[in-house]
Amino acid sequence: MQATAKANTNIALIKYWGKRDDTLFLPMNSSLSITLDGFYTITTVEFCKELAKDAFFLNNRPASEREFNKVSQFLNHIRNLAGIHLPAVVTSENKVPTAAGFASSASGFAALAAAAAKAANLELSKKELSILARQGSGSACRSIYGGYVEWQKGIESDGSDSFANQLLPEEDWNISILSVLVASEEKKVSSREGMKRTVDTSPFYDGWLHTVQKDFETAKEAIKSKDFEKLGKVVEANSLKMHATMLGAEPPILYWQSGTMEIMHHIQKLRLSGILAYFTIDAGANVKVLCLPSDEQSVYESLLTLPAVQSVITCHPGSGVTYLS
Ligand code: PMV
């Protein structure tokens, strides 16, 4: 009872920010992302009666207690679905450099869901896999699919209609995503805590809820018509709006650092010079820049001239979950 799966991470274009159910990871709003080709997790799961309890190794080392607990709890979903009671050993290799400013939870839980389900002989559809991955980390439900992916928030209280769908395969529209590192220390407020505090205390959260569906529809239209300018505008505005909700939280959450601001101004200046480049920022200080492949080299070089920039890694749309033998 062993299987290995690989999942890429994703970057949200329209952000998931806020849960309506903390246990089932049900979102307040629909979101949209691109699965990336560069950063991934490979996970092997083996259910095994010889073990006394679960074990979890991350990058060849025993995982921390916090990480272990999350994984072991997640395995309980699989055991319940499959009707098995066996412990499992989980081995994960994370090629999501934290130094690149990406969270590894999306690729991590997508790979874990796929490997564990297969190892438990569960024959799940992609939709079912997406629902399962969502319960490890919300954004993981989108990494089941490649390319441009939507996550419809759903309305059911059991989460049965809250899962991801592919909007456009990765090979259908190539754009460039540059991951710009300006801060490598761990952020003080996790996205899980940040979104909860915002929902509970920010007077600006209502404004988010009133407008995010429209942003989502606009981004979908832009992807359908491959209109990069339309997509870039709504992506940048939506990211700023998410951060604005956090500034109103109590206590306020400010993820940006001076380098973050420097990149934002730089990208807006590039646009004035005629280059279509747009930024988006998750719950952290690092910035992702979207541009057309024809501008990739010049945007890359211009970013490297900024003193605040520690590194730039370029990605493109990548594939969904795959199984390795
Ligand atoms: O699913 P989580 O807990 O990794 O939260 C993701 C939150 C954002 O990255 C800020 C937005 C998103 O949609 O990925």
JSON list of N, CA and C in Angstrom, two decimals, residues 22-98:
[
{"chain": "A", "resi": 22, "resn": "ASP", "atom": "N", "xyz": [-13.92, 26.92, 9.55]},
{"chain": "A", "resi": 22, "resn": "ASP", "atom": "CA", "xyz": [-12.50, 26.68, 9.84]},
{"chain": "A", "resi": 22, "resn": "ASP", "atom": "C", "xyz": [-12.13, 25.20, 9.83]},
{"chain": "A", "resi": 23, "resn": "THR", "atom": "N", "xyz": [-13.09, 24.33, 10.10]},
{"chain": "A", "resi": 23, "resn": "THR", "atom": "CA", "xyz": [-12.77, 22.91, 10.17]},
{"chain": "A", "resi": 23, "resn": "THR", "atom": "C", "xyz": [-12.71, 22.29, 8.78]},
{"chain": "A", "resi": 24, "resn": "LEU", "atom": "N", "xyz": [-13.68, 22.66, 7.93]},
{"chain": "A", "resi": 24, "resn": "LEU", "atom": "CA", "xyz": [-13.73, 22.07, 6.58]},
{"chain": "A", "resi": 24, "resn": "LEU", "atom": "C", "xyz": [-12.95, 22.91, 5.56]},
{"chain": "A", "resi": 25, "resn": "PHE", "atom": "N", "xyz": [-12.37, 24.02, 6.01]},
{"chain": "A", "resi": 25, "resn": "PHE", "atom": "CA", "xyz": [-11.64, 24.93, 5.11]},
{"chain": "A", "resi": 25, "resn": "PHE", "atom": "C", "xyz": [-12.54, 25.41, 3.98]},
{"chain": "A", "resi": 26, "resn": "LEU", "atom": "N", "xyz": [-13.69, 25.95, 4.34]},
{"chain": "A", "resi": 26, "resn": "LEU", "atom": "CA", "xyz": [-14.60, 26.48, 3.32]},
{"chain": "A", "resi": 26, "resn": "LEU", "atom": "C", "xyz": [-14.38, 27.98, 3.21]},
{"chain": "A", "resi": 27, "resn": "PRO", "atom": "N", "xyz": [-14.18, 28.47, 2.00]},
{"chain": "A", "resi": 27, "resn": "PRO", "atom": "CA", "xyz": [-13.81, 29.89, 1.84]},
{"chain": "A", "resi": 27, "resn": "PRO", "atom": "C", "xyz": [-15.01, 30.82, 1.79]},
{"chain": "A", "resi": 28, "resn": "MET", "atom": "N", "xyz": [-14.77, 32.07, 2.12]},
{"chain": "A", "resi": 28, "resn": "MET", "atom": "CA", "xyz": [-15.79, 33.10, 2.00]},
{"chain": "A", "resi": 28, "resn": "MET", "atom": "C", "xyz": [-15.97, 33.49, 0.54]},
{"chain": "A", "resi": 29, "resn": "ASN", "atom": "N", "xyz": [-14.89, 33.40, -0.25]},
{"chain": "A", "resi": 29, "resn": "ASN", "atom": "CA", "xyz": [-14.98, 33.85, -1.64]},
{"chain": "A", "resi": 29, "resn": "ASN", "atom": "C", "xyz": [-14.32, 32.86, -2.60]},
{"chain": "A", "resi": 30, "resn": "SER", "atom": "N", "xyz": [-14.74, 32.91, -3.85]},
{"chain": "A", "resi": 30, "resn": "SER", "atom": "CA", "xyz": [-14.11, 32.10, -4.89]},
{"chain": "A", "resi": 30, "resn": "SER", "atom": "C", "xyz": [-12.76, 32.71, -5.23]},
{"chain": "A", "resi": 31, "resn": "SER", "atom": "N", "xyz": [-11.82, 31.88, -5.69]},
{"chain": "A", "resi": 31, "resn": "SER", "atom": "CA", "xyz": [-10.47, 32.38, -6.00]},
{"chain": "A", "resi": 31, "resn": "SER", "atom": "C", "xyz": [-9.98, 31.74, -7.31]},
{"chain": "A", "resi": 32, "resn": "LEU", "atom": "N", "xyz": [-8.86, 32.25, -7.77]},
{"chain": "A", "resi": 32, "resn": "LEU", "atom": "CA", "xyz": [-8.36, 31.82, -9.08]},
{"chain": "A", "resi": 32, "resn": "LEU", "atom": "C", "xyz": [-6.83, 31.85, -9.06]},
{"chain": "A", "resi": 33, "resn": "SER", "atom": "N", "xyz": [-6.21, 30.85, -9.67]},
{"chain": "A", "resi": 33, "resn": "SER", "atom": "CA", "xyz": [-4.74, 30.78, -9.58]},
{"chain": "A", "resi": 33, "resn": "SER", "atom": "C", "xyz": [-4.10, 30.22, -10.85]},
{"chain": "A", "resi": 34, "resn": "ILE", "atom": "N", "xyz": [-2.77, 30.34, -10.88]},
{"chain": "A", "resi": 34, "resn": "ILE", "atom": "CA", "xyz": [-1.99, 29.64, -11.91]},
{"chain": "A", "resi": 34, "resn": "ILE", "atom": "C", "xyz": [-1.12, 28.62, -11.18]},
{"chain": "A", "resi": 35, "resn": "THR", "atom": "N", "xyz": [-1.17, 27.38, -11.64]},
{"chain": "A", "resi": 35, "resn": "THR", "atom": "CA", "xyz": [-0.25, 26.37, -11.13]},
{"chain": "A", "resi": 35, "resn": "THR", "atom": "C", "xyz": [1.08, 26.59, -11.84]},
{"chain": "A", "resi": 36, "resn": "LEU", "atom": "N", "xyz": [2.17, 26.58, -11.06]},
{"chain": "A", "resi": 36, "resn": "LEU", "atom": "CA", "xyz": [3.48, 26.96, -11.61]},
{"chain": "A", "resi": 36, "resn": "LEU", "atom": "C", "xyz": [4.32, 25.73, -11.96]},
{"chain": "A", "resi": 37, "resn": "ASP", "atom": "N", "xyz": [5.28, 25.93, -12.86]},
{"chain": "A", "resi": 37, "resn": "ASP", "atom": "CA", "xyz": [6.08, 24.78, -13.28]},
{"chain": "A", "resi": 37, "resn": "ASP", "atom": "C", "xyz": [7.35, 24.57, -12.46]},
{"chain": "A", "resi": 38, "resn": "GLY", "atom": "N", "xyz": [7.74, 25.55, -11.66]},
{"chain": "A", "resi": 38, "resn": "GLY", "atom": "CA", "xyz": [9.08, 25.46, -11.06]},
{"chain": "A", "resi": 38, "resn": "GLY", "atom": "C", "xyz": [9.16, 24.85, -9.67]},
{"chain": "A", "resi": 39, "resn": "PHE", "atom": "N", "xyz": [8.14, 25.00, -8.87]},
{"chain": "A", "resi": 39, "resn": "PHE", "atom": "CA", "xyz": [8.22, 24.65, -7.45]},
{"chain": "A", "resi": 39, "resn": "PHE", "atom": "C", "xyz": [7.22, 23.56, -7.11]},
{"chain": "A", "resi": 40, "resn": "TYR", "atom": "N", "xyz": [7.71, 22.47, -6.53]},
{"chain": "A", "resi": 40, "resn": "TYR", "atom": "CA", "xyz": [6.82, 21.32, -6.34]},
{"chain": "A", "resi": 40, "resn": "TYR", "atom": "C", "xyz": [7.16, 20.53, -5.08]},
{"chain": "A", "resi": 41, "resn": "THR", "atom": "N", "xyz": [6.26, 19.62, -4.73]},
{"chain": "A", "resi": 41, "resn": "THR", "atom": "CA", "xyz": [6.50, 18.66, -3.65]},
{"chain": "A", "resi": 41, "resn": "THR", "atom": "C", "xyz": [6.29, 17.26, -4.20]},
{"chain": "A", "resi": 42, "resn": "ILE", "atom": "N", "xyz": [7.21, 16.35, -3.84]},
{"chain": "A", "resi": 42, "resn": "ILE", "atom": "CA", "xyz": [7.03, 14.93, -4.18]},
{"chain": "A", "resi": 42, "resn": "ILE", "atom": "C", "xyz": [6.85, 14.18, -2.86]},
{"chain": "A", "resi": 43, "resn": "THR", "atom": "N", "xyz": [5.75, 13.44, -2.77]},
{"chain": "A", "resi": 43, "resn": "THR", "atom": "CA", "xyz": [5.44, 12.76, -1.51]},
{"chain": "A", "resi": 43, "resn": "THR", "atom": "C", "xyz": [5.14, 11.29, -1.73]},
{"chain": "A", "resi": 44, "resn": "THR", "atom": "N", "xyz": [5.72, 10.46, -0.87]},
{"chain": "A", "resi": 44, "resn": "THR", "atom": "CA", "xyz": [5.43, 9.02, -0.88]},
{"chain": "A", "resi": 44, "resn": "THR", "atom": "C", "xyz": [4.71, 8.67, 0.42]},
{"chain": "A", "resi": 45, "resn": "VAL", "atom": "N", "xyz": [3.64, 7.91, 0.27]},
{"chain": "A", "resi": 45, "resn": "VAL", "atom": "CA", "xyz": [2.89, 7.46, 1.45]},
{"chain": "A", "resi": 45, "resn": "VAL", "atom": "C", "xyz": [2.83, 5.94, 1.43]},
{"chain": "A", "resi": 46, "resn": "GLU", "atom": "N", "xyz": [3.14, 5.34, 2.57]},
{"chain": "A", "resi": 46, "resn": "GLU", "atom": "CA", "xyz": [3.00, 3.88, 2.68]},
{"chain": "A", "resi": 46, "resn": "GLU", "atom": "C", "xyz": [2.23, 3.54, 3.96]},
{"chain": "A", "resi": 47, "resn": "PHE", "atom": "N", "xyz": [1.08, 2.90, 3.78]},
{"chain": "A", "resi": 47, "resn": "PHE", "atom": "CA", "xyz": [0.34, 2.42, 4.95]},
{"chain": "A", "resi": 47, "resn": "PHE", "atom": "C", "xyz": [0.92, 1.06, 5.32]},
{"chain": "A", "resi": 48, "resn": "CYS", "atom": "N", "xyz": [1.16, 0.84, 6.60]},
{"chain": "A", "resi": 48, "resn": "CYS", "atom": "CA", "xyz": [1.99, -0.29, 6.95]},
{"chain": "A", "resi": 48, "resn": "CYS", "atom": "C", "xyz": [1.64, -0.77, 8.36]},
{"chain": "A", "resi": 49, "resn": "LYS", "atom": "N", "xyz": [1.26, -2.06, 8.47]},
{"chain": "A", "resi": 49, "resn": "LYS", "atom": "CA", "xyz": [0.78, -2.53, 9.79]},
{"chain": "A", "resi": 49, "resn": "LYS", "atom": "C", "xyz": [1.91, -2.71, 10.80]},
{"chain": "A", "resi": 50, "resn": "GLU", "atom": "N", "xyz": [3.16, -2.72, 10.31]},
{"chain": "A", "resi": 50, "resn": "GLU", "atom": "CA", "xyz": [4.29, -2.89, 11.23]},
{"chain": "A", "resi": 50, "resn": "GLU", "atom": "C", "xyz": [4.55, -1.64, 12.06]},
{"chain": "A", "resi": 51, "resn": "LEU", "atom": "N", "xyz": [4.02, -0.50, 11.62]},
{"chain": "A", "resi": 51, "resn": "LEU", "atom": "CA", "xyz": [4.30, 0.75, 12.35]},
{"chain": "A", "resi": 51, "resn": "LEU", "atom": "C", "xyz": [3.44, 0.87, 13.61]},
{"chain": "A", "resi": 52, "resn": "ALA", "atom": "N", "xyz": [3.99, 1.51, 14.63]},
{"chain": "A", "resi": 52, "resn": "ALA", "atom": "CA", "xyz": [3.20, 1.75, 15.84]},
{"chain": "A", "resi": 52, "resn": "ALA", "atom": "C", "xyz": [2.34, 3.00, 15.66]},
{"chain": "A", "resi": 53, "resn": "LYS", "atom": "N", "xyz": [2.89, 4.00, 14.96]},
{"chain": "A", "resi": 53, "resn": "LYS", "atom": "CA", "xyz": [2.13, 5.22, 14.69]},
{"chain": "A", "resi": 53, "resn": "LYS", "atom": "C", "xyz": [2.66, 5.87, 13.41]},
{"chain": "A", "resi": 54, "resn": "ASP", "atom": "N", "xyz": [1.98, 6.95, 12.98]},
{"chain": "A", "resi": 54, "resn": "ASP", "atom": "CA", "xyz": [2.41, 7.63, 11.75]},
{"chain": "A", "resi": 54, "resn": "ASP", "atom": "C", "xyz": [3.83, 8.17, 11.91]},
{"chain": "A", "resi": 55, "resn": "ALA", "atom": "N", "xyz": [4.52, 8.32, 10.77]},
{"chain": "A", "resi": 55, "resn": "ALA", "atom": "CA", "xyz": [5.83, 8.97, 10.77]},
{"chain": "A", "resi": 55, "resn": "ALA", "atom": "C", "xyz": [5.87, 9.91, 9.57]},
{"chain": "A", "resi": 56, "resn": "PHE", "atom": "N", "xyz": [6.55, 11.05, 9.73]},
{"chain": "A", "resi": 56, "resn": "PHE", "atom": "CA", "xyz": [6.61, 12.03, 8.63]},
{"chain": "A", "resi": 56, "resn": "PHE", "atom": "C", "xyz": [8.02, 12.59, 8.52]},
{"chain": "A", "resi": 57, "resn": "PHE", "atom": "N", "xyz": [8.64, 12.36, 7.35]},
{"chain": "A", "resi": 57, "resn": "PHE", "atom": "CA", "xyz": [9.98, 12.88, 7.07]},
{"chain": "A", "resi": 57, "resn": "PHE", "atom": "C", "xyz": [9.88, 13.95, 5.99]},
{"chain": "A", "resi": 58, "resn": "LEU", "atom": "N", "xyz": [10.44, 15.12, 6.28]},
{"chain": "A", "resi": 58, "resn": "LEU", "atom": "CA", "xyz": [10.40, 16.24, 5.33]},
{"chain": "A", "resi": 58, "resn": "LEU", "atom": "C", "xyz": [11.83, 16.59, 4.94]},
{"chain": "A", "resi": 59, "resn": "ASN", "atom": "N", "xyz": [12.11, 16.53, 3.66]},
{"chain": "A", "resi": 59, "resn": "ASN", "atom": "CA", "xyz": [13.47, 16.79, 3.17]},
{"chain": "A", "resi": 59, "resn": "ASN", "atom": "C", "xyz": [14.52, 16.00, 3.97]},
{"chain": "A", "resi": 60, "resn": "ASN", "atom": "N", "xyz": [14.24, 14.70, 4.10]},
{"chain": "A", "resi": 60, "resn": "ASN", "atom": "CA", "xyz": [15.16, 13.75, 4.75]},
{"chain": "A", "resi": 60, "resn": "ASN", "atom": "C", "xyz": [15.33, 13.92, 6.26]},
{"chain": "A", "resi": 61, "resn": "ARG", "atom": "N", "xyz": [14.47, 14.70, 6.88]},
{"chain": "A", "resi": 61, "resn": "ARG", "atom": "CA", "xyz": [14.57, 14.86, 8.34]},
{"chain": "A", "resi": 61, "resn": "ARG", "atom": "C", "xyz": [13.21, 14.62, 8.97]},
{"chain": "A", "resi": 62, "resn": "PRO", "atom": "N", "xyz": [13.17, 14.12, 10.21]},
{"chain": "A", "resi": 62, "resn": "PRO", "atom": "CA", "xyz": [11.87, 14.01, 10.87]},
{"chain": "A", "resi": 62, "resn": "PRO", "atom": "C", "xyz": [11.24, 15.40, 10.96]},
{"chain": "A", "resi": 63, "resn": "ALA", "atom": "N", "xyz": [9.96, 15.50, 10.63]},
{"chain": "A", "resi": 63, "resn": "ALA", "atom": "CA", "xyz": [9.29, 16.81, 10.62]},
{"chain": "A", "resi": 63, "resn": "ALA", "atom": "C", "xyz": [9.06, 17.29, 12.06]},
{"chain": "A", "resi": 64, "resn": "SER", "atom": "N", "xyz": [8.82, 18.59, 12.20]},
{"chain": "A", "resi": 64, "resn": "SER", "atom": "CA", "xyz": [8.53, 19.15, 13.52]},
{"chain": "A", "resi": 64, "resn": "SER", "atom": "C", "xyz": [7.18, 18.59, 14.02]},
{"chain": "A", "resi": 65, "resn": "GLU", "atom": "N", "xyz": [6.93, 18.76, 15.31]},
{"chain": "A", "resi": 65, "resn": "GLU", "atom": "CA", "xyz": [5.70, 18.22, 15.89]},
{"chain": "A", "resi": 65, "resn": "GLU", "atom": "C", "xyz": [4.47, 18.86, 15.23]},
{"chain": "A", "resi": 66, "resn": "ARG", "atom": "N", "xyz": [4.57, 20.17, 14.96]},
{"chain": "A", "resi": 66, "resn": "ARG", "atom": "CA", "xyz": [3.45, 20.88, 14.35]},
{"chain": "A", "resi": 66, "resn": "ARG", "atom": "C", "xyz": [3.12, 20.32, 12.95]},
{"chain": "A", "resi": 67, "resn": "GLU", "atom": "N", "xyz": [4.18, 20.13, 12.18]},
{"chain": "A", "resi": 67, "resn": "GLU", "atom": "CA", "xyz": [3.99, 19.60, 10.82]},
{"chain": "A", "resi": 67, "resn": "GLU", "atom": "C", "xyz": [3.46, 18.16, 10.88]},
{"chain": "A", "resi": 68, "resn": "PHE", "atom": "N", "xyz": [4.05, 17.39, 11.81]},
{"chain": "A", "resi": 68, "resn": "PHE", "atom": "CA", "xyz": [3.62, 16.00, 11.96]},
{"chain": "A", "resi": 68, "resn": "PHE", "atom": "C", "xyz": [2.12, 15.93, 12.29]},
{"chain": "A", "resi": 69, "resn": "ASN", "atom": "N", "xyz": [1.68, 16.77, 13.22]},
{"chain": "A", "resi": 69, "resn": "ASN", "atom": "CA", "xyz": [0.28, 16.74, 13.64]},
{"chain": "A", "resi": 69, "resn": "ASN", "atom": "C", "xyz": [-0.67, 17.06, 12.48]},
{"chain": "A", "resi": 70, "resn": "LYS", "atom": "N", "xyz": [-0.28, 18.06, 11.69]},
{"chain": "A", "resi": 70, "resn": "LYS", "atom": "CA", "xyz": [-1.13, 18.42, 10.54]},
{"chain": "A", "resi": 70, "resn": "LYS", "atom": "C", "xyz": [-1.26, 17.24, 9.57]},
{"chain": "A", "resi": 71, "resn": "VAL", "atom": "N", "xyz": [-0.13, 16.59, 9.29]},
{"chain": "A", "resi": 71, "resn": "VAL", "atom": "CA", "xyz": [-0.13, 15.48, 8.32]},
{"chain": "A", "resi": 71, "resn": "VAL", "atom": "C", "xyz": [-0.90, 14.29, 8.88]},
{"chain": "A", "resi": 72, "resn": "SER", "atom": "N", "xyz": [-0.67, 13.99, 10.15]},
{"chain": "A", "resi": 72, "resn": "SER", "atom": "CA", "xyz": [-1.33, 12.84, 10.76]},
{"chain": "A", "resi": 72, "resn": "SER", "atom": "C", "xyz": [-2.86, 13.05, 10.80]},
{"chain": "A", "resi": 73, "resn": "GLN", "atom": "N", "xyz": [-3.26, 14.27, 11.12]},
{"chain": "A", "resi": 73, "resn": "GLN", "atom": "CA", "xyz": [-4.71, 14.57, 11.12]},
{"chain": "A", "resi": 73, "resn": "GLN", "atom": "C", "xyz": [-5.29, 14.43, 9.72]},
{"chain": "A", "resi": 74, "resn": "PHE", "atom": "N", "xyz": [-4.51, 14.88, 8.74]},
{"chain": "A", "resi": 74, "resn": "PHE", "atom": "CA", "xyz": [-4.98, 14.79, 7.36]},
{"chain": "A", "resi": 74, "resn": "PHE", "atom": "C", "xyz": [-5.14, 13.31, 6.94]},
{"chain": "A", "resi": 75, "resn": "LEU", "atom": "N", "xyz": [-4.19, 12.47, 7.38]},
{"chain": "A", "resi": 75, "resn": "LEU", "atom": "CA", "xyz": [-4.27, 11.04, 7.05]},
{"chain": "A", "resi": 75, "resn": "LEU", "atom": "C", "xyz": [-5.54, 10.40, 7.63]},
{"chain": "A", "resi": 76, "resn": "ASN", "atom": "N", "xyz": [-6.03, 10.96, 8.73]},
{"chain": "A", "resi": 76, "resn": "ASN", "atom": "CA", "xyz": [-7.27, 10.44, 9.31]},
{"chain": "A", "resi": 76, "resn": "ASN", "atom": "C", "xyz": [-8.45, 10.55, 8.34]},
{"chain": "A", "resi": 77, "resn": "HIS", "atom": "N", "xyz": [-8.46, 11.64, 7.53]},
{"chain": "A", "resi": 77, "resn": "HIS", "atom": "CA", "xyz": [-9.53, 11.75, 6.52]},
{"chain": "A", "resi": 77, "resn": "HIS", "atom": "C", "xyz": [-9.46, 10.57, 5.55]},
{"chain": "A", "resi": 78, "resn": "ILE", "atom": "N", "xyz": [-8.24, 10.25, 5.13]},
{"chain": "A", "resi": 78, "resn": "ILE", "atom": "CA", "xyz": [-8.05, 9.16, 4.16]},
{"chain": "A", "resi": 78, "resn": "ILE", "atom": "C", "xyz": [-8.44, 7.83, 4.80]},
{"chain": "A", "resi": 79, "resn": "ARG", "atom": "N", "xyz": [-7.99, 7.64, 6.05]},
{"chain": "A", "resi": 79, "resn": "ARG", "atom": "CA", "xyz": [-8.32, 6.37, 6.73]},
{"chain": "A", "resi": 79, "resn": "ARG", "atom": "C", "xyz": [-9.83, 6.21, 6.88]},
{"chain": "A", "resi": 80, "resn": "ASN", "atom": "N", "xyz": [-10.50, 7.32, 7.21]},
{"chain": "A", "resi": 80, "resn": "ASN", "atom": "CA", "xyz": [-11.97, 7.26, 7.34]},
{"chain": "A", "resi": 80, "resn": "ASN", "atom": "C", "xyz": [-12.62, 6.90, 6.02]},
{"chain": "A", "resi": 81, "resn": "LEU", "atom": "N", "xyz": [-12.17, 7.57, 4.95]},
{"chain": "A", "resi": 81, "resn": "LEU", "atom": "CA", "xyz": [-12.76, 7.31, 3.63]},
{"chain": "A", "resi": 81, "resn": "LEU", "atom": "C", "xyz": [-12.53, 5.87, 3.19]},
{"chain": "A", "resi": 82, "resn": "ALA", "atom": "N", "xyz": [-11.32, 5.35, 3.47]},
{"chain": "A", "resi": 82, "resn": "ALA", "atom": "CA", "xyz": [-10.95, 4.02, 2.97]},
{"chain": "A", "resi": 82, "resn": "ALA", "atom": "C", "xyz": [-11.36, 2.91, 3.95]},
{"chain": "A", "resi": 83, "resn": "GLY", "atom": "N", "xyz": [-11.77, 3.30, 5.15]},
{"chain": "A", "resi": 83, "resn": "GLY", "atom": "CA", "xyz": [-12.12, 2.29, 6.16]},
{"chain": "A", "resi": 83, "resn": "GLY", "atom": "C", "xyz": [-10.92, 1.49, 6.61]},
{"chain": "A", "resi": 84, "resn": "ILE", "atom": "N", "xyz": [-9.77, 2.12, 6.71]},
{"chain": "A", "resi": 84, "resn": "ILE", "atom": "CA", "xyz": [-8.57, 1.40, 7.20]},
{"chain": "A", "resi": 84, "resn": "ILE", "atom": "C", "xyz": [-8.09, 2.05, 8.50]},
{"chain": "A", "resi": 85, "resn": "HIS", "atom": "N", "xyz": [-7.30, 1.29, 9.24]},
{"chain": "A", "resi": 85, "resn": "HIS", "atom": "CA", "xyz": [-6.84, 1.80, 10.54]},
{"chain": "A", "resi": 85, "resn": "HIS", "atom": "C", "xyz": [-5.32, 1.76, 10.63]},
{"chain": "A", "resi": 86, "resn": "LEU", "atom": "N", "xyz": [-4.66, 1.66, 9.48]},
{"chain": "A", "resi": 86, "resn": "LEU", "atom": "CA", "xyz": [-3.20, 1.48, 9.51]},
{"chain": "A", "resi": 86, "resn": "LEU", "atom": "C", "xyz": [-2.45, 2.79, 9.63]},
{"chain": "A", "resi": 87, "resn": "PRO", "atom": "N", "xyz": [-1.36, 2.79, 10.39]},
{"chain": "A", "resi": 87, "resn": "PRO", "atom": "CA", "xyz": [-0.47, 3.97, 10.39]},
{"chain": "A", "resi": 87, "resn": "PRO", "atom": "C", "xyz": [0.25, 4.08, 9.05]},
{"chain": "A", "resi": 88, "resn": "ALA", "atom": "N", "xyz": [0.81, 5.26, 8.79]},
{"chain": "A", "resi": 88, "resn": "ALA", "atom": "CA", "xyz": [1.51, 5.46, 7.51]},
{"chain": "A", "resi": 88, "resn": "ALA", "atom": "C", "xyz": [2.84, 6.16, 7.73]},
{"chain": "A", "resi": 89, "resn": "VAL", "atom": "N", "xyz": [3.77, 5.86, 6.83]},
{"chain": "A", "resi": 89, "resn": "VAL", "atom": "CA", "xyz": [5.01, 6.65, 6.81]},
{"chain": "A", "resi": 89, "resn": "VAL", "atom": "C", "xyz": [4.95, 7.55, 5.58]},
{"chain": "A", "resi": 90, "resn": "VAL", "atom": "N", "xyz": [5.17, 8.83, 5.82]},
{"chain": "A", "resi": 90, "resn": "VAL", "atom": "CA", "xyz": [5.08, 9.84, 4.76]},
{"chain": "A", "resi": 90, "resn": "VAL", "atom": "C", "xyz": [6.47, 10.45, 4.56]},
{"chain": "A", "resi": 91, "resn": "THR", "atom": "N", "xyz": [6.93, 10.44, 3.31]},
{"chain": "A", "resi": 91, "resn": "THR", "atom": "CA", "xyz": [8.23, 11.03, 3.01]},
{"chain": "A", "resi": 91, "resn": "THR", "atom": "C", "xyz": [8.02, 12.12, 1.97]},
{"chain": "A", "resi": 92, "resn": "SER", "atom": "N", "xyz": [8.40, 13.35, 2.30]},
{"chain": "A", "resi": 92, "resn": "SER", "atom": "CA", "xyz": [8.17, 14.46, 1.37]},
{"chain": "A", "resi": 92, "resn": "SER", "atom": "C", "xyz": [9.46, 15.16, 1.02]},
{"chain": "A", "resi": 93, "resn": "GLU", "atom": "N", "xyz": [9.54, 15.51, -0.26]},
{"chain": "A", "resi": 93, "resn": "GLU", "atom": "CA", "xyz": [10.67, 16.30, -0.72]},
{"chain": "A", "resi": 93, "resn": "GLU", "atom": "C", "xyz": [10.08, 17.59, -1.25]},
{"chain": "A", "resi": 94, "resn": "ASN", "atom": "N", "xyz": [10.49, 18.69, -0.64]},
{"chain": "A", "resi": 94, "resn": "ASN", "atom": "CA", "xyz": [9.91, 19.97, -0.99]},
{"chain": "A", "resi": 94, "resn": "ASN", "atom": "C", "xyz": [10.84, 20.76, -1.87]},
{"chain": "A", "resi": 95, "resn": "LYS", "atom": "N", "xyz": [10.46, 20.97, -3.11]},
{"chain": "A", "resi": 95, "resn": "LYS", "atom": "CA", "xyz": [11.29, 21.81, -3.98]},
{"chain": "A", "resi": 95, "resn": "LYS", "atom": "C", "xyz": [10.61, 23.16, -4.10]},
{"chain": "A", "resi": 96, "resn": "VAL", "atom": "N", "xyz": [10.13, 23.65, -2.98]},
{"chain": "A", "resi": 96, "resn": "VAL", "atom": "CA", "xyz": [9.53, 24.98, -2.94]},
{"chain": "A", "resi": 96, "resn": "VAL", "atom": "C", "xyz": [10.44, 25.78, -2.03]},
{"chain": "A", "resi": 97, "resn": "PRO", "atom": "N", "xyz": [11.46, 26.41, -2.58]},
{"chain": "A", "resi": 97, "resn": "PRO", "atom": "CA", "xyz": [12.38, 27.09, -1.68]},
{"chain": "A", "resi": 97, "resn": "PRO", "atom": "C", "xyz": [11.65, 28.17, -0.90]},
{"chain": "A", "resi": 98, "resn": "THR", "atom": "N", "xyz": [11.66, 28.06, 0.43]},
{"chain": "A", "resi": 98, "resn": "THR", "atom": "CA", "xyz": [11.01, 29.11, 1.22]},
{"chain": "A", "resi": 98, "resn": "THR", "atom": "C", "xyz": [11.69, 30.43, 0.86]}
]
